[in-house]
PDB file of C-alpha atoms in Angstrom:
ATOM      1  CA  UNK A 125     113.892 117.696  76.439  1.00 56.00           C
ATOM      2  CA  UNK A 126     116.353 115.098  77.816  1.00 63.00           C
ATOM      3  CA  UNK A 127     115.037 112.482  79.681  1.00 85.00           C
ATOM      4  CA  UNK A 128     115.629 111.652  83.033  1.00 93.00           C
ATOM      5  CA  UNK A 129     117.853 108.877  84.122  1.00 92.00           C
ATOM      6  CA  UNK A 130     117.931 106.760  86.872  1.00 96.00           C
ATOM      7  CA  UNK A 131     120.979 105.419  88.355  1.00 95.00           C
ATOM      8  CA  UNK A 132     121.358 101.909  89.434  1.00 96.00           C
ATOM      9  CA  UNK A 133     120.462 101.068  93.003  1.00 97.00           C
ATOM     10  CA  UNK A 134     123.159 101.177  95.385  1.00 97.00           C
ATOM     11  CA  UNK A 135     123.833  97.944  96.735  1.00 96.00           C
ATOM     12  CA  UNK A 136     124.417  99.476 100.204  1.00 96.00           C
ATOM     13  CA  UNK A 137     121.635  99.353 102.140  1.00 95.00           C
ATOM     14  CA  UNK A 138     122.131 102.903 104.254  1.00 95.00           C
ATOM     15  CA  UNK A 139     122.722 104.433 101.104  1.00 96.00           C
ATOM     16  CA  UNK A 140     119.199 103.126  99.580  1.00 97.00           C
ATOM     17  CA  UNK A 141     117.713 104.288 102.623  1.00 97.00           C
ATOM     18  CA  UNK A 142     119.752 107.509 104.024  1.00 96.00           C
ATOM     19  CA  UNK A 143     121.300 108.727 100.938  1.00 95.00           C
ATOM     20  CA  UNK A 144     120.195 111.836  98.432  1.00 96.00           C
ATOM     21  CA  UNK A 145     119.827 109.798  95.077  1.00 96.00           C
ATOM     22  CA  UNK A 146     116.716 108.974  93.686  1.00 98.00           C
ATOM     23  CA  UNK A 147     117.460 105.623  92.776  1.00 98.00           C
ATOM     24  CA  UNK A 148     114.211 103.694  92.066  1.00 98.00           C
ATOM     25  CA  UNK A 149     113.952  99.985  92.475  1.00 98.00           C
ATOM     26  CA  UNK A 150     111.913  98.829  89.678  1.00 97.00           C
ATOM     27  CA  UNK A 151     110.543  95.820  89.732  1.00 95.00           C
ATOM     28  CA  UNK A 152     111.089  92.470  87.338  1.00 94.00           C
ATOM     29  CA  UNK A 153     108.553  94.267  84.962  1.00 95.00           C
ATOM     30  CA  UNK A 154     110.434  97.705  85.094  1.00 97.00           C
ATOM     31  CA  UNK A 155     107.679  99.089  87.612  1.00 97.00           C
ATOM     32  CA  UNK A 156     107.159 100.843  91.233  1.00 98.00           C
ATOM     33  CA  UNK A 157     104.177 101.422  92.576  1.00 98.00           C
ATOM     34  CA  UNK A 158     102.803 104.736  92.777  1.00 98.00           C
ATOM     35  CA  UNK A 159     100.455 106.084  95.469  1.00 98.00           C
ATOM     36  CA  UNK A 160      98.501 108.767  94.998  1.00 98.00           C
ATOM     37  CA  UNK A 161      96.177 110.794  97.466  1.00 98.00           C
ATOM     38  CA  UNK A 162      94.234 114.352  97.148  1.00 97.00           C
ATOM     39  CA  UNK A 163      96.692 117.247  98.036  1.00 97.00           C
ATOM     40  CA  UNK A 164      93.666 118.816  99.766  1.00 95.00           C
ATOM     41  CA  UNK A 165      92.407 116.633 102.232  1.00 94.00           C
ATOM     42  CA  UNK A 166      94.995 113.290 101.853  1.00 95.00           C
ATOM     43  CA  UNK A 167      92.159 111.152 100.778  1.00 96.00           C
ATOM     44  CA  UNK A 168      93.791 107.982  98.784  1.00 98.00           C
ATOM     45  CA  UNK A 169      92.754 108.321  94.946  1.00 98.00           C
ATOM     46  CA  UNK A 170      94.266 105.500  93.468  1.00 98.00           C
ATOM     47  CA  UNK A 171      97.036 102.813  93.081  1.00 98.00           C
ATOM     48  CA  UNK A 172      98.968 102.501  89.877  1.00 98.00           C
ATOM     49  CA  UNK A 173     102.448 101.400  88.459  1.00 98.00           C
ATOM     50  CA  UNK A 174     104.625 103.648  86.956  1.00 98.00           C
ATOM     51  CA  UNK A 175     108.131 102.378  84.301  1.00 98.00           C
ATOM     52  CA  UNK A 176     111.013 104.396  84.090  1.00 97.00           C
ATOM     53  CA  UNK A 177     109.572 106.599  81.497  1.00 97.00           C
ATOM     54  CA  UNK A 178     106.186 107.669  83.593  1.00 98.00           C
ATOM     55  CA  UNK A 179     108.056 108.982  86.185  1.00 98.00           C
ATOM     56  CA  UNK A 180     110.177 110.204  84.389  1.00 97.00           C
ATOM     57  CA  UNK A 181     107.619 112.239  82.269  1.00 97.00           C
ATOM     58  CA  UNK A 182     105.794 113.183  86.062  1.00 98.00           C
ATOM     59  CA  UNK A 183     108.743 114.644  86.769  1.00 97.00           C
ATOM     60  CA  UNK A 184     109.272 117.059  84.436  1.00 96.00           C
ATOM     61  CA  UNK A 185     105.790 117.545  83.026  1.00 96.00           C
ATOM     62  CA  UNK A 186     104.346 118.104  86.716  1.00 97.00           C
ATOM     63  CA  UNK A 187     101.367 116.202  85.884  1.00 98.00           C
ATOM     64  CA  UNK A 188     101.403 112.455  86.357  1.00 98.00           C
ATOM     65  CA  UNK A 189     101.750 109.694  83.975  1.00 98.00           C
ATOM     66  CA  UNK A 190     101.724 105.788  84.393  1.00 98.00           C
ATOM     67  CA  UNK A 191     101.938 102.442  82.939  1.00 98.00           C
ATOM     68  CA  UNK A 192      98.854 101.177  82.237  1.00 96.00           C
ATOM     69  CA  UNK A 193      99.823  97.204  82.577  1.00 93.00           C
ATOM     70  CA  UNK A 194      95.921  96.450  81.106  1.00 91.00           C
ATOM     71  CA  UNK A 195      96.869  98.491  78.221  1.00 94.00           C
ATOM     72  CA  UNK A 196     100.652  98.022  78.517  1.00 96.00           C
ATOM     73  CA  UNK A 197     101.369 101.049  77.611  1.00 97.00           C
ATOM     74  CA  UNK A 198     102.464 104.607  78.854  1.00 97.00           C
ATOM     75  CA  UNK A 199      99.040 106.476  80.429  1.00 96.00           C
ATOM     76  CA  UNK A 200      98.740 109.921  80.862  1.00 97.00           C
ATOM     77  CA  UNK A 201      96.084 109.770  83.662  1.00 95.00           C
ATOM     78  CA  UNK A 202      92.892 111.805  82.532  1.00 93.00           C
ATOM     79  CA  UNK A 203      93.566 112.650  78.570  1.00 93.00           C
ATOM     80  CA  UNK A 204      90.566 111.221  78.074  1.00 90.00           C
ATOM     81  CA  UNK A 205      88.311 112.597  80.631  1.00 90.00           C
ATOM     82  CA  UNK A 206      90.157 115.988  80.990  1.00 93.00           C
ATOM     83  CA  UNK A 207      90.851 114.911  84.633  1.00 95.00           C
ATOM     84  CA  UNK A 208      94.616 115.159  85.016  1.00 97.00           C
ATOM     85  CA  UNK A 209      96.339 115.274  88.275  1.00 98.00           C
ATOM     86  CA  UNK A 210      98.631 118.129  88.801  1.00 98.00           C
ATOM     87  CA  UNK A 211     101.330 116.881  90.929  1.00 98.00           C
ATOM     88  CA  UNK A 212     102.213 118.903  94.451  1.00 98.00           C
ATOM     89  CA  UNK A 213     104.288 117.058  96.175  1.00 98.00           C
ATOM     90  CA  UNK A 214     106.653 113.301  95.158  1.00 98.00           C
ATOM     91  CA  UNK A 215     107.898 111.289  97.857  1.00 98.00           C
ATOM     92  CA  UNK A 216     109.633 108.020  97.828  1.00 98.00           C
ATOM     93  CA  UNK A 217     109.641 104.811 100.588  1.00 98.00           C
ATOM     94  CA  UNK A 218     112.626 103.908 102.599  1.00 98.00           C
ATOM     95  CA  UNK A 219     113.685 101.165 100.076  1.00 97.00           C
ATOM     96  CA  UNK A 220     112.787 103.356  97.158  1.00 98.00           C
ATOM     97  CA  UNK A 221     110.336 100.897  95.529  1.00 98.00           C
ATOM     98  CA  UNK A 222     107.166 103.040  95.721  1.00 98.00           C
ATOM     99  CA  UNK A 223     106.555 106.395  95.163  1.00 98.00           C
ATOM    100  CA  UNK A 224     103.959 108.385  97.136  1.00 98.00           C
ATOM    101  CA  UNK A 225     101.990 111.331  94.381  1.00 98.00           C
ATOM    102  CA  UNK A 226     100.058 114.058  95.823  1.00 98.00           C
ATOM    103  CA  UNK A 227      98.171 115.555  93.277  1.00 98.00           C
ATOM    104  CA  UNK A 228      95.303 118.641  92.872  1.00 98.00           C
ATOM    105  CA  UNK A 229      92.738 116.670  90.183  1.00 97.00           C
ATOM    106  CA  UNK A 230      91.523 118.751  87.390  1.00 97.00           C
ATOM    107  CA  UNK A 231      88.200 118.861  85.255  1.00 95.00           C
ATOM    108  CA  UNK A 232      85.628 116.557  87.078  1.00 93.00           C
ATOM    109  CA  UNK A 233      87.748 115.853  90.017  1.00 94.00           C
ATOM    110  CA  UNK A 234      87.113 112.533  89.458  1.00 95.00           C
ATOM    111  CA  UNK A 235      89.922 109.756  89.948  1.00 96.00           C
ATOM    112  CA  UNK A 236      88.197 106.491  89.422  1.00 97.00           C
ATOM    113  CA  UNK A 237      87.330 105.347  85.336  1.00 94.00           C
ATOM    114  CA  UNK A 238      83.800 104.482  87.025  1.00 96.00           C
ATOM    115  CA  UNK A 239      83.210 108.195  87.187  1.00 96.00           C
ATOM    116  CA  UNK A 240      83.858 108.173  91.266  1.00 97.00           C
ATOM    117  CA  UNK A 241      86.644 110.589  93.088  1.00 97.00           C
ATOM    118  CA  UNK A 242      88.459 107.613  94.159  1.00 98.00           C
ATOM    119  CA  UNK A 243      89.047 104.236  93.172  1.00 98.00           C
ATOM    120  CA  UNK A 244      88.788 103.357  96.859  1.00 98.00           C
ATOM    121  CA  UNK A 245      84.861 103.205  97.306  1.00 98.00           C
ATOM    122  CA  UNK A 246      84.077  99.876  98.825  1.00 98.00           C
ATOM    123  CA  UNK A 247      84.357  98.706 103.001  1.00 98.00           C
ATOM    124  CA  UNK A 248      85.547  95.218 102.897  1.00 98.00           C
ATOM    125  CA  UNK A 249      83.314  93.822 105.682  1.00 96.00           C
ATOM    126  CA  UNK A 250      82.966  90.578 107.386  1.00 94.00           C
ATOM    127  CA  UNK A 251      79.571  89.280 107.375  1.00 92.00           C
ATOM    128  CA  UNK A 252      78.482  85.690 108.931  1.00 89.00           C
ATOM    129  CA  UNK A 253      82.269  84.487 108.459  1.00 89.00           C
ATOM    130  CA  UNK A 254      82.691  85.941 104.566  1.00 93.00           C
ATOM    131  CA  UNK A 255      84.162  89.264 103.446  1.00 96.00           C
ATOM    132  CA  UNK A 256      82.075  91.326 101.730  1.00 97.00           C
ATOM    133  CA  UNK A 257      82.010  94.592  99.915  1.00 98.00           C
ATOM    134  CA  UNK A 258      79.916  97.804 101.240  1.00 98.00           C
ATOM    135  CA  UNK A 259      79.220 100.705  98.967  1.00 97.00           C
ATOM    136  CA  UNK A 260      80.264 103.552 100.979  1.00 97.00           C
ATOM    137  CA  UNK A 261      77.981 105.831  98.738  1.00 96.00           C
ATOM    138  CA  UNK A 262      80.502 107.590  96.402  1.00 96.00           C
ATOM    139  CA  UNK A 263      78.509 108.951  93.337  1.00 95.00           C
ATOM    140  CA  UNK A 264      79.929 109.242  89.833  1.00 94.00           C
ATOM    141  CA  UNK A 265      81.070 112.819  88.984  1.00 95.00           C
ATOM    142  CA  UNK A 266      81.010 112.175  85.216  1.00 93.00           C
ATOM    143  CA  UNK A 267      79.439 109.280  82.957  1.00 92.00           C
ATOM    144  CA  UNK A 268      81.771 107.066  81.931  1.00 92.00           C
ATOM    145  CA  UNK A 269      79.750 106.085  79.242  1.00 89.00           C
ATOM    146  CA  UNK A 270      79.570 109.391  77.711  1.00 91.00           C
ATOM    147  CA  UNK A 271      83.325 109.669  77.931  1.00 91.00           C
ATOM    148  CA  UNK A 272      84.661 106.486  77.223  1.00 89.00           C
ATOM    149  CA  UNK A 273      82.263 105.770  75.038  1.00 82.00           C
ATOM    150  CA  UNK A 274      81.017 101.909  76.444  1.00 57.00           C
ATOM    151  CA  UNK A 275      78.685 101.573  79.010  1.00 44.00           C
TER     152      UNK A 275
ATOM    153  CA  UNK B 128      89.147  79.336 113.822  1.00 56.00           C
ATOM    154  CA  UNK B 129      88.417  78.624 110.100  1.00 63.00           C
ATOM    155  CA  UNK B 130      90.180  80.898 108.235  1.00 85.00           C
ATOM    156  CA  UNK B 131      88.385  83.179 105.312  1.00 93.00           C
ATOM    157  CA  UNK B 132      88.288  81.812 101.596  1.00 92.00           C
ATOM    158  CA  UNK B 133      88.240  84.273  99.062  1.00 96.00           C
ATOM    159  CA  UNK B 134      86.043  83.607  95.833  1.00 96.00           C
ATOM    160  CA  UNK B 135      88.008  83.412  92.406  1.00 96.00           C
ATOM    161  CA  UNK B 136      87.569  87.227  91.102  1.00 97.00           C
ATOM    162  CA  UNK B 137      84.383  86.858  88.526  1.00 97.00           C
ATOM    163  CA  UNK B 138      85.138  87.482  84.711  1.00 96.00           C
ATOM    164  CA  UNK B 139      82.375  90.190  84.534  1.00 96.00           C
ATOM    165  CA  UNK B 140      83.965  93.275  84.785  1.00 95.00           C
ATOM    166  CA  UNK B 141      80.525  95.412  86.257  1.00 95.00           C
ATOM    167  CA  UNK B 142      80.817  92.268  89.005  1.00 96.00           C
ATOM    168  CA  UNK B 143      84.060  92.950  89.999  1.00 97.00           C
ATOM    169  CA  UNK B 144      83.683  96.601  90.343  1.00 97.00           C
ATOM    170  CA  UNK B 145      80.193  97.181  91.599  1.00 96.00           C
ATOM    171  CA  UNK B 146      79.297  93.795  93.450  1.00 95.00           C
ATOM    172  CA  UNK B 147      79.386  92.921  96.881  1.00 96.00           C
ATOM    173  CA  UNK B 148      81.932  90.016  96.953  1.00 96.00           C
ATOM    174  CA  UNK B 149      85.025  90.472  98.013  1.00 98.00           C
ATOM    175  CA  UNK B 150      86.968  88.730  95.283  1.00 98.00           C
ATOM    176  CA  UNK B 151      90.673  89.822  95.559  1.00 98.00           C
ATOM    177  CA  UNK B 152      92.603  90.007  92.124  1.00 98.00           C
ATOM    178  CA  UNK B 153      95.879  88.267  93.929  1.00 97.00           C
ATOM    179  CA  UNK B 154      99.140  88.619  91.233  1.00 95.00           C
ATOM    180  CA  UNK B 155     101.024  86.096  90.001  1.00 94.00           C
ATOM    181  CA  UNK B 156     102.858  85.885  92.952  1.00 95.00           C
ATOM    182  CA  UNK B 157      99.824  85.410  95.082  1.00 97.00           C
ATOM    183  CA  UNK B 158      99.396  89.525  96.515  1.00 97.00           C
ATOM    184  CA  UNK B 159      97.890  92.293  95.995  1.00 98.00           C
ATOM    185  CA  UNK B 160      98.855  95.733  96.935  1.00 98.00           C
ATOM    186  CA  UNK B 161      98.652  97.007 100.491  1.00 98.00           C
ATOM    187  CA  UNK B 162      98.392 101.055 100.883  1.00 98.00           C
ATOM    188  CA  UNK B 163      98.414 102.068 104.983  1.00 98.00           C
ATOM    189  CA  UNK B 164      97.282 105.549 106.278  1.00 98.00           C
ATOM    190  CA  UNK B 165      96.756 106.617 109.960  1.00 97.00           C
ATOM    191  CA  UNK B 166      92.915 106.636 110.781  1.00 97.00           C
ATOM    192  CA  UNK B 167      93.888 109.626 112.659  1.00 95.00           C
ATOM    193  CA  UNK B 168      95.190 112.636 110.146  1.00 94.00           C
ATOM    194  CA  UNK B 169      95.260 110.150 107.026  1.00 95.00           C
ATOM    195  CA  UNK B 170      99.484 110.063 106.210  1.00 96.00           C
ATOM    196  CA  UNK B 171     101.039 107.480 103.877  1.00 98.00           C
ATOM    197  CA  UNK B 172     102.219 105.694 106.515  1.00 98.00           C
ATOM    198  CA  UNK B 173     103.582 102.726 104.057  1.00 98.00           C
ATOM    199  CA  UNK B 174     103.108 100.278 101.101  1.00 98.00           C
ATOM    200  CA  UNK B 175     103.447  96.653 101.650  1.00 98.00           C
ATOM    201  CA  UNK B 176     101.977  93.203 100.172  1.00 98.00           C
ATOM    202  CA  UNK B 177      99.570  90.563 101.289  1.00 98.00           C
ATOM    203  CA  UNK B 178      98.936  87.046 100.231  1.00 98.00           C
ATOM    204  CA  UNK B 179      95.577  85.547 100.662  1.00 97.00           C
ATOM    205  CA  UNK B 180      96.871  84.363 104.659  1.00 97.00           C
ATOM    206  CA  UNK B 181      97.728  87.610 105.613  1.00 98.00           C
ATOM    207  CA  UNK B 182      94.148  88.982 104.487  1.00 98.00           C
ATOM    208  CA  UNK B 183      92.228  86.894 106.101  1.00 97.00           C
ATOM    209  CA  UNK B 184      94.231  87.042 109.332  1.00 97.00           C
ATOM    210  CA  UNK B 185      93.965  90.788 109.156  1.00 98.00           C
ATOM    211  CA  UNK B 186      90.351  90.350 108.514  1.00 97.00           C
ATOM    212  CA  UNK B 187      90.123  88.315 111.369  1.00 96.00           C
ATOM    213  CA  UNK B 188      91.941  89.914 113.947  1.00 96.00           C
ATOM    214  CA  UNK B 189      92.049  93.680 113.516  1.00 97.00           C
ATOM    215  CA  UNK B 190      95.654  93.721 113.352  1.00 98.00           C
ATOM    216  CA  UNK B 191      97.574  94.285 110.462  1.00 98.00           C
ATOM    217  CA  UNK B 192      99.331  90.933 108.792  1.00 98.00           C
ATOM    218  CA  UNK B 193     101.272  91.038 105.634  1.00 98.00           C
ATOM    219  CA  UNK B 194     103.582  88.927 103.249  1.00 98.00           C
ATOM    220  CA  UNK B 195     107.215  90.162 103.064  1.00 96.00           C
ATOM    221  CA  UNK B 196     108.677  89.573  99.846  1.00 93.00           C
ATOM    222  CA  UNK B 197     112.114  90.277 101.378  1.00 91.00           C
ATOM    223  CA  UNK B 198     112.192  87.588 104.082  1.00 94.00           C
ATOM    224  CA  UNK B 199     109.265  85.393 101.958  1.00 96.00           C
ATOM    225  CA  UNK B 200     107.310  84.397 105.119  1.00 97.00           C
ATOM    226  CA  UNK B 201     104.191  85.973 106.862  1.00 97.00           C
ATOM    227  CA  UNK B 202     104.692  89.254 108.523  1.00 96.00           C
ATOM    228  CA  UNK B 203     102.407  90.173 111.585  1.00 97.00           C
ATOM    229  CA  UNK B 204     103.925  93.965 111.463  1.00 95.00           C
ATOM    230  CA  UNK B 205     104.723  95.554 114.943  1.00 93.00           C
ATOM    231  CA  UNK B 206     105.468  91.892 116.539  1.00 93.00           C
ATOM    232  CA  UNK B 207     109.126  92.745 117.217  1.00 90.00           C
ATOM    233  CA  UNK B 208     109.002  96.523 118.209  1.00 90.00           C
ATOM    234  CA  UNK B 209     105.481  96.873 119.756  1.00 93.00           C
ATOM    235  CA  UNK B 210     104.500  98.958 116.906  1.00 95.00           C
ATOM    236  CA  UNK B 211     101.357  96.733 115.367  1.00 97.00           C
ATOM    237  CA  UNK B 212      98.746  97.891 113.413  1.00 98.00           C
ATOM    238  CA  UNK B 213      95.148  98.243 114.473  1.00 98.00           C
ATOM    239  CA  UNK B 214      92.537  97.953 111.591  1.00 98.00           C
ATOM    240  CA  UNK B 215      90.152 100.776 112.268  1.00 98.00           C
ATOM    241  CA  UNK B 216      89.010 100.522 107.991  1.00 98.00           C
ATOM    242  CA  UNK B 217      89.581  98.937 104.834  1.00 98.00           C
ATOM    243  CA  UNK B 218      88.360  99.267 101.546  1.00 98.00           C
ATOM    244  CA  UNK B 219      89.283  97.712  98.328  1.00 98.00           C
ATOM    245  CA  UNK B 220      89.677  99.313  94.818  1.00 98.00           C
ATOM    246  CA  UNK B 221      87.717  99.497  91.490  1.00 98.00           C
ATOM    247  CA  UNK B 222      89.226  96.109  90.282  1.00 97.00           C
ATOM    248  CA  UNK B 223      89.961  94.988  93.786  1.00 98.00           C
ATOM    249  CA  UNK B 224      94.003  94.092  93.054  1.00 98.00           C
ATOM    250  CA  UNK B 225      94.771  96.820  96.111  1.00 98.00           C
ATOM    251  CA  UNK B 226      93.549  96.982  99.544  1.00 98.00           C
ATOM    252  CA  UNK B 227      93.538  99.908 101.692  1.00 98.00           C
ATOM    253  CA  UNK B 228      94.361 100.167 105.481  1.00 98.00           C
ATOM    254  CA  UNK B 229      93.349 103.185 108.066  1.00 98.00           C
ATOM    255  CA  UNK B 230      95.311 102.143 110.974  1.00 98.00           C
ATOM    256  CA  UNK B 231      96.123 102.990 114.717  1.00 98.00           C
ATOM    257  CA  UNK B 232      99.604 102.597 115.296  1.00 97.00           C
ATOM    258  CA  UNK B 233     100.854 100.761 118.935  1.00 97.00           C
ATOM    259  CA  UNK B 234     103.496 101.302 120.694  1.00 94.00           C
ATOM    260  CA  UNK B 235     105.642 103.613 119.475  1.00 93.00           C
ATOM    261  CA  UNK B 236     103.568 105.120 117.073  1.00 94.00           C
ATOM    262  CA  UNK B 237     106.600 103.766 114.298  1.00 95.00           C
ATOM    263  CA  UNK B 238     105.947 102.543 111.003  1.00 96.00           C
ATOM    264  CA  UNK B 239     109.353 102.336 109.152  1.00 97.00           C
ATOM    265  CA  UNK B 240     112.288  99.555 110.157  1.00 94.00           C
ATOM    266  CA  UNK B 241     114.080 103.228 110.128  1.00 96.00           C
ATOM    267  CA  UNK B 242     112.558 104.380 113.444  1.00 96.00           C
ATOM    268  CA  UNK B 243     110.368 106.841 111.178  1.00 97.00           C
ATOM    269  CA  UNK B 244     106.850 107.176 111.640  1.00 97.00           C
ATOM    270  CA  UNK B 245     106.173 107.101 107.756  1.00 98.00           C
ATOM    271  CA  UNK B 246     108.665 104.989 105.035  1.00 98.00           C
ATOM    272  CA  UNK B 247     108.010 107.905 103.296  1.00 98.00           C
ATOM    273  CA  UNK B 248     110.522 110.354 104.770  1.00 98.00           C
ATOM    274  CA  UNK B 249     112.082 112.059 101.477  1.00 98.00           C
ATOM    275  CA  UNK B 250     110.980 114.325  98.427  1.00 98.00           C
ATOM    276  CA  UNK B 251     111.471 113.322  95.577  1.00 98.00           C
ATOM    277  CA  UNK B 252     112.281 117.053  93.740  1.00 96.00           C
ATOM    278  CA  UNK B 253     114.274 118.033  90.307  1.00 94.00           C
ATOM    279  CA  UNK B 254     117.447 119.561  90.801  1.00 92.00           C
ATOM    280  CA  UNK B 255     119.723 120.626  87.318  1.00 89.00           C
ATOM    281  CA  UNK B 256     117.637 117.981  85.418  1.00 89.00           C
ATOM    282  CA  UNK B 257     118.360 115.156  88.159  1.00 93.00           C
ATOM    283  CA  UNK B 258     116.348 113.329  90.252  1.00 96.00           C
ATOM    284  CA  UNK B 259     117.425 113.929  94.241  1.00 97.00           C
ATOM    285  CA  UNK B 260     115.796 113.488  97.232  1.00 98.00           C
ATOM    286  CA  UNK B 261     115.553 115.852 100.149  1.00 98.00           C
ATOM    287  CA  UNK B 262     115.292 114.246 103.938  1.00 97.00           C
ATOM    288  CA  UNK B 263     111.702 115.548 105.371  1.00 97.00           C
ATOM    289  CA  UNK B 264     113.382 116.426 108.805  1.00 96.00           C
ATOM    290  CA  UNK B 265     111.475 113.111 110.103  1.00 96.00           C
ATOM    291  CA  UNK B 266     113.324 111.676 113.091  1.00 95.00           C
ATOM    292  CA  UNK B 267     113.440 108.048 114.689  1.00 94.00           C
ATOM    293  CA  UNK B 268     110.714 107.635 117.331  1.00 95.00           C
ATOM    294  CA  UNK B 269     112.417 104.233 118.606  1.00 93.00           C
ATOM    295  CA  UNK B 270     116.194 103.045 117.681  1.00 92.00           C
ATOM    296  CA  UNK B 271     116.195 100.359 115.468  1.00 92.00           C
ATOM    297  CA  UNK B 272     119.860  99.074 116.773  1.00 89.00           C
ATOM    298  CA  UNK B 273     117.934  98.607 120.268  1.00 91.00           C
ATOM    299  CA  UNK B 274     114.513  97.065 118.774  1.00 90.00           C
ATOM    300  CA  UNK B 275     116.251  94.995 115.787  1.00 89.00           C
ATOM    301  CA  UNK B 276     119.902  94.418 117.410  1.00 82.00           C
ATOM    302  CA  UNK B 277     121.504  95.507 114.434  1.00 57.00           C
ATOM    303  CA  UNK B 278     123.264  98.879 113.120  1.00 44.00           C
TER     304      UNK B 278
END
């Protein structure tokens, strides 16, 4: 299957932000960052970074893939723990540098490599002049010890 | 007022994602991601940046601050069309390089420079094996020429 290709960015500004190309501004490291939130009820899963070739593969595979900039390395979210997003609905920002993912989550359901729906499971608080972190009581939906193997 | 220091992240990875300090993971270029939703029905309103200033001002005074890459100077969001950004959560991710916003939106009830409620205005969709994007039907709720002075 061909890949994708992205044109250039138009240097226009009403045509980055008006116009009918998809024309994603990567960043110095070849990167936009991708948003991504349960097609059900909207909740925010995640925040990742996705190269020309991720979205590229999202696109035509339906399911989503990213750059893993740990690993640096192309990530097909959820090989590992069978929880792959399925992807309903791509939309872009005005100057085209993000890209927002709504996705259905298969297996566990589970988003976060801690085991928990979403990566997003901590209030920042301020407490006596400090920020600090509150649980906000999300439970693990699978072990990530048992499928990644390290505790 | 004395403005919020935030701790160096710790090197222990089960500190950083299941302690109660809120240690930021800022990039190289001092930020880390900013992801904004509307308290009320939860829409990807829009993706910006903040430095360590613009967190702790946030954190301080319930309305949204960020850094804007574009201009490179502090951005209190809202200050020139009315539209700011009241803090009504925020949480922080598994590795705590992303922060995330549920906001009530002044004024206008605008997000986007565009007039838009949302930056995210257009689908990204496949169309004979290129990328395109089709407008969302989402229409200015203030005129940018008026609020910005500029076409």
């Amino acid at each position: 299957m061909a890949r994708i290709d992205f044109p250039t960015p138009p240097a226009d500004k009403a045509a980055l932000e008006e116009g009918v190309a998809f024309t994603p501004r990567f960043d110095s490291a070849g990167l936009v960052t991708a948003v991504v939130t349960d097609a059900e009820d909207g909740v925010l899963l995640m925040v990742a970074h996705m190269n020309a070739e991720a979205l590229a593969l999202t696109l035509e595979t339906g399911i989503a893939h990213y750059w893993s900039r740990s690993r640096n390395s192309l990530w097909k979210k959820g090989e590992t723990s069978g929880n792959m997003q399925r992807v309903v609905a791509m939309k872009t920002d005005c100057d085209q540098d993000a890209v927002w993912l709504s996705v259905t989550v298969e297996g566990d359901r589970a988003t976060c490599h801690t085991g928990r729906r979403s990566c997003f499971y901590r209030d920042v608080a301020l407490s006596g002049g400090e920020a600090v972190l509150v649980a906000d009581g999300s439970k693990p939906l699978f072990s990530p010890h048992d499928v990644y193997g390290k505790s």
